[in-house]
């Protein structure tokens, strides 16, 4: 600095060494403050994610207040057990069937038995003669094929049909852990202040129990209009069917288009148009694809998408086929773009080597370029498909929103899907459904996590084989 | 070799190859002609990369293309088996005759050309496959009809010709990428040989290799010229002097618009070019006074 | 001398003849068709949006002029002015950008200029997880967390159960990773020599980041923000769940602007929300309701298309800066 001052006239405009020291520390102080605020902002995003996951988990478990139509204690003591020692689970299968027989109408009983027998050696609700007749008919019910209900299955039936718990109030996980009494007081107050909300129930009937909304039973139970027994089996199966159709359409077409654009397309106007067009399509909102699906797949192509061309028949085009193809179209640009990137990353020396040996373009691409590009293509594709699974808006448009309890049987079935189920349950006013929506979200997130993990594992395995 | 080409740049009749100065092998002045360019121009888009190249190559000879960087020697090499087709903007004017047929004629199949005129690249580029498959693949796609054991013989033969067999015979199923750089390059040569070409183009095949590996490749080239016509691009004059029978010197010329276009200065027997070059530019280059 | 160069070898010429490779041609043909399907998709979208919109505008109750000028959307009463729906969309988009731009840019600057590899290794996956969460789950989050939170902060009398603010904040959270990753890419493209030059002049890290890197990457960052905006405009599930199903009809002359028209605490249906809600009922073909969603869809499509091409144009300019 000293020398500078002597040499340059401009030096007088610069701060002195002491001033400069002060300036420097001010600048670095400001630097630290701003850096911290950047970090703070980033943390907000992370915290946002944390709260989101927390909200879902918090709503997926918790205390519930139920009113049972029949108390399990009463059922147990009817068999001469002490309810303080013995619980419903301790009854054996014969006793449970007996309980069921004593409570449900014979019509319901017969239906249950035709679904699946209670015992291999005897019939409970149905006479032998009638059973033989039903089983000899053209369409014998599933019970005729010989399966027998397990004890756990009968227990579930007893809970569902005899105990018949009715959830009257729900609570969240953290509140249930840290302040269970608060919840109980709240329910009690509600009974005092607003008894009409609970119909004929009195507070004496209320029992508190833990409930895991997210459970294996939840995943395997069909949809229902009773939150106590509703599950997501139908929705999960619907989503799986959708993924199958989506993949079958988007992967071959998308990878094919990517190969064409990267390896064969000369820079002509039509090929430029295709490329620009794909980039544009990637930015089109998903709901627009839903409208395309509604107008073209559901409506115009109804003979195909309803399956009536093939002699199967959904009443209209609002089928898995329509929705799967809609999601396929939606996924297509993403698959193309990520596959293009993967293909572009293959060193051109491999292409030259292949062509230099007298291979045709396609031989080179198929045997040399694609094998190297596959890990990248797979990863991109799986991520694109994962996005498709979570898409809701297009499915609403192509008509997945109807209430369906029957599992889809094929691509031409009407259906519902996991995100649709979450959407519907979230928009219901009663709080119970909110918890079901949380549990369904958890199922969806687990599904996505599994897919992403599969993508990572597959990529690693492939790249190991390559090297 | 006694025909007089229409080209003006050099006169092959004036440059009869005499005894090979390097290998002591008899020069192929009377060997069958294979490949010939006639007034060849190469363009990239509007840019003329190489102008008016006329030269011919014969069997059992190694021809080296040398010259300063940017002189278009690699471009010329790639035009000889239509590898430049892979660059969308590339275009070739004039003729390249292979056994008398212009390979740029409309009815000629570039795929067929590349099988017959093989290529070895600057950087070794084995496929990420086993050593065996690296060699077998070319034969397979070119319709190899033999049995499994025929294929084994083919692979072994190619590896033996490339002087690699002894080093890899116990690990044919291992990835080609597991080999050292020099071995990889010999694998690429074996791969090129396996599809039965009669000309092999080599684009600076040793520039990525260490001296010992380079020596192996040079020895290999001298062995291979018994059966093939070899054309090699090299930036290394010593290498050209060591292995080639004839050498072509390319230079860059700035035209009036400032475009750099390469052209052939001189194509002579190697010993002649390096001892008594006809052109001043050649002499400047080989004595290190170019620029 | 067995053969001369240049002498025509007839058998060889025959062997070199171009082969017909039908298999190869079929393959390339089908690959081309795969590529061309995307064109068909675009044509399909344009055709279907256009033709159904045409039917909509042919209806007696509807006129093109009123559609683009009226500020009342009340299909039951035959009022079809798109402005209330655009208002809802814009309100939510603005709030979302107010949330996402500061967070997204700060995150990008921090990750690109400050973070150590270990810190990056933590935050990057988190942002990627955020990208992977379905929007309907964000919608659930808006309803069960954000809305109750806002209502407890500002009072239940001020904040409606359906409100624009909750939806906007959550949409903002949704597009944070998009904006931050695009901005980070733009900053990564700034040549290191520029940073070194600034450091060489005695600039601090903050000065290098904010005065050198960010301005140099500005067009890329701007493009990212525009893309984020386009995402917010097209977002459906969060707004359908959290912002309600009532269009905010307004009268600029009579209604207070801040108390009502721009009030973030009350609900307002968006374009996407209208489409989703209308279609989720059992909608019958060729009714005015059915046709109206396509007219809205066409408007939405043109808006997002405009935003996307705007961002591409910005990026193109930015590319030229460095070539």
Coordinates of C-alpha atoms in Angstrom, one line a residue, chain C:
Chain C
X1 CA 1.8 -56.3 -62.4
X2 CA -1.4 -58.1 -61.6
X3 CA -3.7 -55.1 -61.4
X4 CA -3.5 -51.4 -61.8
X5 CA -4.9 -48.8 -59.5
X6 CA -7.8 -47.1 -61.2
X7 CA -8.5 -50.0 -63.4
X8 CA -12.1 -50.9 -62.9
X9 CA -12.6 -54.2 -61.2
X10 CA -16.1 -55.3 -62.2
X11 CA -16.7 -58.0 -59.6
X12 CA -15.5 -55.7 -56.9
X13 CA -17.8 -53.0 -58.1
X14 CA -20.7 -55.5 -58.0
X15 CA -19.8 -56.4 -54.4
X16 CA -19.7 -52.9 -53.3
X17 CA -23.2 -52.2 -54.6
X18 CA -25.6 -50.6 -52.1
X19 CA -27.5 -53.3 -50.3
X20 CA -31.1 -53.3 -49.6
X21 CA -31.5 -53.7 -45.9
X22 CA -35.3 -54.0 -45.4
X23 CA -34.9 -54.9 -41.7
X24 CA -32.8 -51.8 -41.1
X25 CA -35.4 -49.7 -42.9
X26 CA -38.3 -51.1 -40.9
X27 CA -36.4 -50.4 -37.6
X28 CA -35.5 -46.8 -38.6
X29 CA -39.0 -46.3 -39.8
X30 CA -40.5 -47.4 -36.5
X31 CA -38.1 -45.3 -34.6
X32 CA -39.1 -42.4 -36.6
X33 CA -42.8 -43.1 -35.9
X34 CA -41.9 -43.2 -32.2
X35 CA -40.5 -39.8 -32.5
X36 CA -43.4 -38.5 -34.6
X37 CA -45.9 -39.7 -32.0
X38 CA -45.0 -36.7 -30.0
X39 CA -46.2 -34.5 -32.9
X40 CA -49.4 -36.4 -32.9
X41 CA -49.8 -35.7 -29.2
X42 CA -49.4 -32.0 -29.8
X43 CA -51.8 -32.0 -32.7
X44 CA -54.2 -34.0 -30.5
X45 CA -54.0 -31.5 -27.7
X46 CA -54.4 -28.5 -30.0
X47 CA -57.2 -30.1 -32.0
X48 CA -59.2 -31.3 -28.9
X49 CA -58.8 -28.0 -27.0
X50 CA -59.6 -26.0 -30.1
X51 CA -62.6 -27.9 -31.4
X52 CA -64.3 -28.2 -28.0
X53 CA -63.6 -24.5 -27.3
X54 CA -65.2 -23.7 -30.6
X55 CA -68.3 -25.6 -29.5
X56 CA -68.2 -23.7 -26.3
X57 CA -68.0 -20.3 -27.9
X58 CA -70.9 -21.2 -30.3
X59 CA -73.2 -21.6 -27.4
X60 CA -75.8 -18.9 -27.1
X61 CA -74.9 -17.8 -23.6
X62 CA -71.3 -17.5 -24.4
X63 CA -69.5 -14.8 -26.4
X64 CA -65.7 -14.5 -27.0
X65 CA -65.8 -10.9 -25.9
X66 CA -67.5 -11.6 -22.6
X67 CA -65.3 -14.5 -22.0
X68 CA -62.2 -12.3 -22.0
X69 CA -63.8 -9.2 -20.4
X70 CA -66.4 -10.3 -17.8
X71 CA -65.3 -10.7 -14.2
X72 CA -68.1 -13.1 -13.3
X73 CA -67.8 -16.8 -13.7
X74 CA -71.1 -18.4 -12.8
X75 CA -72.0 -21.3 -15.2
X76 CA -75.3 -21.9 -13.5
X77 CA -76.4 -18.4 -14.3
X78 CA -74.9 -18.4 -17.8
X79 CA -72.1 -16.1 -16.9
X80 CA -68.8 -17.1 -18.4
X81 CA -66.1 -14.5 -17.8
X82 CA -62.7 -16.1 -17.3
X83 CA -61.2 -13.3 -15.1
X84 CA -62.2 -14.7 -11.7
X85 CA -60.5 -18.0 -12.5
X86 CA -57.4 -16.2 -13.9
X87 CA -57.4 -14.0 -10.7
X88 CA -57.3 -17.2 -8.5
X89 CA -54.5 -18.6 -10.6
X90 CA -52.5 -15.4 -10.5
X91 CA -53.0 -14.9 -6.8
X92 CA -51.7 -18.3 -6.0
X93 CA -48.8 -18.0 -8.5
X94 CA -47.7 -14.7 -7.0
X95 CA -47.8 -16.1 -3.5
X96 CA -46.0 -19.2 -4.6
X97 CA -43.3 -17.2 -6.2
X98 CA -42.9 -15.0 -3.2
X99 CA -42.2 -18.1 -1.2
X100 CA -40.2 -20.1 -3.8
X101 CA -38.0 -17.4 -5.3
X102 CA -36.2 -16.3 -2.1
X103 CA -35.9 -19.8 -0.8
X104 CA -35.0 -21.4 -4.1
X105 CA -32.4 -18.8 -5.0
X106 CA -30.8 -18.7 -1.6
X107 CA -30.6 -22.5 -1.6
X108 CA -29.0 -22.4 -5.1
X109 CA -26.5 -19.7 -4.1
X110 CA -25.7 -21.5 -0.9
X111 CA -25.3 -24.9 -2.6
X112 CA -23.4 -23.6 -5.6
X113 CA -21.0 -21.1 -3.9
X114 CA -20.8 -21.9 -0.2
X115 CA -21.7 -25.5 0.7
X116 CA -19.0 -28.1 1.3
X117 CA -19.4 -31.4 -0.4
X118 CA -20.8 -32.9 2.8
X119 CA -23.4 -30.2 3.2
X120 CA -24.4 -30.6 -0.4
X121 CA -24.6 -34.3 0.0
X122 CA -27.2 -33.7 2.7
X123 CA -29.3 -31.0 1.1
X124 CA -29.4 -32.2 -2.5
X125 CA -31.1 -35.5 -1.8
X126 CA -33.6 -33.7 0.5
X127 CA -34.5 -31.3 -2.4
X128 CA -34.8 -34.3 -4.7
X129 CA -37.2 -36.1 -2.3
X130 CA -39.2 -32.9 -2.3
X131 CA -39.5 -33.2 -6.1
X132 CA -40.7 -36.8 -5.9
X133 CA -43.6 -36.2 -3.6
X134 CA -46.9 -36.3 -5.4
X135 CA -48.8 -33.0 -5.5
X136 CA -51.9 -34.6 -4.0
X137 CA -49.9 -35.2 -0.9
X138 CA -48.9 -31.5 -0.9
X139 CA -52.6 -30.8 -1.1
X140 CA -53.3 -33.0 1.9
X141 CA -50.5 -31.1 3.7
X142 CA -52.1 -27.8 2.8
X143 CA -55.4 -28.8 4.3
X144 CA -54.2 -30.6 7.4
X145 CA -51.2 -28.4 8.4
X146 CA -50.9 -25.1 6.6
X147 CA -54.6 -24.0 6.7
X148 CA -55.0 -24.7 10.4
X149 CA -51.7 -23.0 11.1
X150 CA -52.7 -19.9 9.2
X151 CA -56.1 -19.9 10.9
X152 CA -54.5 -20.1 14.3
X153 CA -52.1 -17.3 13.5
X154 CA -54.5 -14.8 11.9
X155 CA -57.8 -15.9 13.5
X156 CA -60.5 -18.1 12.2
X157 CA -62.7 -15.2 11.4
X158 CA -60.1 -13.7 9.1
X159 CA -58.8 -16.8 7.4
X160 CA -61.4 -19.0 5.6
X161 CA -61.2 -22.8 5.6
X162 CA -60.4 -22.5 1.9
X163 CA -57.9 -19.8 1.3
X164 CA -55.5 -18.6 -1.4
X165 CA -52.6 -18.1 1.0
X166 CA -52.3 -21.7 2.2
X167 CA -52.5 -23.0 -1.3
X168 CA -50.0 -20.4 -2.5
X169 CA -47.4 -21.2 0.2
X170 CA -47.6 -24.9 -0.4
X171 CA -47.4 -24.5 -4.2
X172 CA -44.3 -22.4 -3.4
X173 CA -42.8 -25.2 -1.4
X174 CA -43.5 -27.5 -4.3
X175 CA -41.6 -25.4 -6.8
X176 CA -38.6 -24.6 -4.6
X177 CA -36.6 -27.5 -5.8
X178 CA -37.4 -26.7 -9.4
X179 CA -36.2 -23.2 -9.1
X180 CA -33.2 -24.0 -7.0
X181 CA -31.9 -26.7 -9.3
X182 CA -32.3 -24.6 -12.4
X183 CA -30.6 -21.7 -10.8
X184 CA -27.8 -23.9 -9.5
X185 CA -27.3 -25.3 -13.0
X186 CA -27.1 -21.7 -14.3
X187 CA -24.5 -20.7 -11.7
X188 CA -22.5 -23.9 -12.3
X189 CA -22.2 -22.8 -15.9
X190 CA -20.5 -19.6 -15.0
X191 CA -16.8 -20.1 -15.8
X192 CA -14.5 -20.4 -12.8
X193 CA -12.2 -17.9 -14.4
X194 CA -14.7 -15.2 -13.7
X195 CA -14.8 -16.1 -10.0
X196 CA -11.0 -16.2 -9.8
X197 CA -10.8 -12.8 -11.5
X198 CA -13.1 -11.4 -8.8
X199 CA -11.2 -13.0 -6.0
X200 CA -8.0 -11.7 -7.5
X201 CA -9.3 -8.2 -7.1
X202 CA -9.9 -8.7 -3.4
X203 CA -13.6 -9.5 -3.5
X204 CA -15.1 -11.4 -0.6
X205 CA -17.0 -14.6 -1.2
X206 CA -20.4 -12.8 -0.8
X207 CA -19.3 -10.2 -3.3
X208 CA -18.2 -12.8 -5.8
X209 CA -21.5 -14.7 -5.4
X210 CA -23.9 -11.8 -5.6
X211 CA -22.0 -9.3 -7.8
X212 CA -20.3 -11.7 -10.2
X213 CA -21.9 -15.1 -10.3
X214 CA -25.5 -14.2 -9.9
X215 CA -25.4 -11.4 -12.6
X216 CA -23.5 -13.7 -14.9
X217 CA -26.1 -16.5 -14.4
X218 CA -29.0 -14.1 -14.3
X219 CA -30.7 -15.1 -17.5
X220 CA -30.5 -18.8 -16.5
X221 CA -31.9 -17.9 -13.1
X222 CA -34.7 -15.9 -14.7
X223 CA -35.5 -18.8 -17.0
X224 CA -35.8 -21.0 -14.0
X225 CA -38.2 -18.7 -12.2
X226 CA -40.3 -18.5 -15.3
X227 CA -40.4 -22.3 -15.5
X228 CA -41.4 -22.3 -11.8
X229 CA -44.1 -19.8 -12.6
X230 CA -45.4 -22.1 -15.4
X231 CA -45.5 -25.0 -13.0
X232 CA -47.5 -23.0 -10.4
X233 CA -50.0 -21.9 -13.1
X234 CA -50.6 -25.5 -14.1
X235 CA -50.6 -26.9 -10.6
X236 CA -53.9 -28.6 -9.9
X237 CA -54.3 -30.7 -6.8
X238 CA -53.1 -28.3 -4.1
X239 CA -55.3 -25.5 -5.4
X240 CA -58.3 -27.8 -5.8
X241 CA -58.0 -29.0 -2.3
X242 CA -57.0 -25.9 -0.5
X243 CA -58.3 -22.9 -2.4
X244 CA -61.9 -24.0 -2.7
X245 CA -64.4 -24.4 -5.5
X246 CA -65.9 -20.9 -5.6
X247 CA -64.7 -18.5 -8.3
X248 CA -64.0 -15.1 -6.8
X249 CA -66.3 -13.0 -9.0
X250 CA -65.5 -9.4 -8.6
X251 CA -66.5 -6.0 -9.7
X252 CA -63.5 -3.6 -9.7
X253 CA -65.7 -0.6 -9.4
X254 CA -67.6 -1.7 -6.3
X255 CA -65.4 -4.2 -4.5
X256 CA -62.5 -3.1 -2.3
X257 CA -59.2 -4.2 -4.0
X258 CA -57.3 -5.3 -1.0
X259 CA -60.2 -6.3 1.2
X260 CA -61.8 -8.5 -1.3
X261 CA -60.3 -8.8 -4.8
X262 CA -56.7 -9.5 -3.7
X263 CA -57.5 -10.9 -0.3
X264 CA -55.2 -13.9 0.3
X265 CA -57.2 -15.2 3.3
X266 CA -60.3 -16.3 1.4
X267 CA -60.7 -19.0 -1.2
X268 CA -60.7 -18.5 -5.0
X269 CA -61.1 -21.1 -7.6
X270 CA -58.3 -21.4 -10.2
X271 CA -58.5 -22.4 -13.8
X272 CA -57.1 -25.8 -13.0
X273 CA -59.3 -26.1 -10.0
X274 CA -62.4 -25.4 -12.1
X275 CA -61.4 -28.1 -14.7
X276 CA -60.7 -30.7 -12.0
X277 CA -63.9 -30.0 -10.0
X278 CA -66.1 -29.9 -13.0
X279 CA -64.7 -33.1 -14.4
X280 CA -64.8 -35.0 -11.2
X281 CA -68.5 -35.0 -11.1
X282 CA -70.3 -37.3 -13.6
X283 CA -69.9 -34.9 -16.5
X284 CA -71.9 -35.5 -19.6
X285 CA -70.5 -34.9 -23.0
X286 CA -71.4 -32.0 -25.1
X287 CA -73.0 -30.0 -22.3
X288 CA -71.9 -26.4 -21.8
X289 CA -70.0 -27.4 -18.7
X290 CA -68.1 -30.1 -20.6
X291 CA -67.2 -27.7 -23.3
X292 CA -66.3 -24.9 -20.9
X293 CA -63.4 -26.9 -19.4
X294 CA -61.8 -27.1 -22.8
X295 CA -62.0 -23.3 -23.3
X296 CA -60.4 -22.9 -19.9
X297 CA -57.9 -25.6 -20.8
X298 CA -56.9 -23.8 -24.0
X299 CA -56.3 -20.6 -22.1
X300 CA -54.2 -22.5 -19.5
X301 CA -52.3 -24.3 -22.3
X302 CA -51.5 -21.0 -24.1
X303 CA -50.4 -19.4 -20.8
X304 CA -48.0 -22.2 -19.9
X305 CA -46.8 -22.5 -23.5
X306 CA -46.0 -18.7 -23.5
X307 CA -44.1 -19.0 -20.2
X308 CA -42.1 -22.0 -21.4
X309 CA -41.1 -20.4 -24.6
X310 CA -40.2 -17.2 -22.8
X311 CA -37.9 -19.2 -20.6
X312 CA -36.4 -20.9 -23.6
X313 CA -35.8 -17.6 -25.2
X314 CA -34.1 -16.3 -22.1
X315 CA -31.9 -19.4 -21.9
X316 CA -30.9 -19.0 -25.6
X317 CA -29.7 -15.5 -25.0
X318 CA -27.7 -16.6 -22.0
X319 CA -26.1 -19.4 -24.0
X320 CA -24.8 -16.9 -26.5
X321 CA -23.2 -14.9 -23.8
X322 CA -20.7 -17.6 -23.2
X323 CA -20.0 -18.9 -26.6

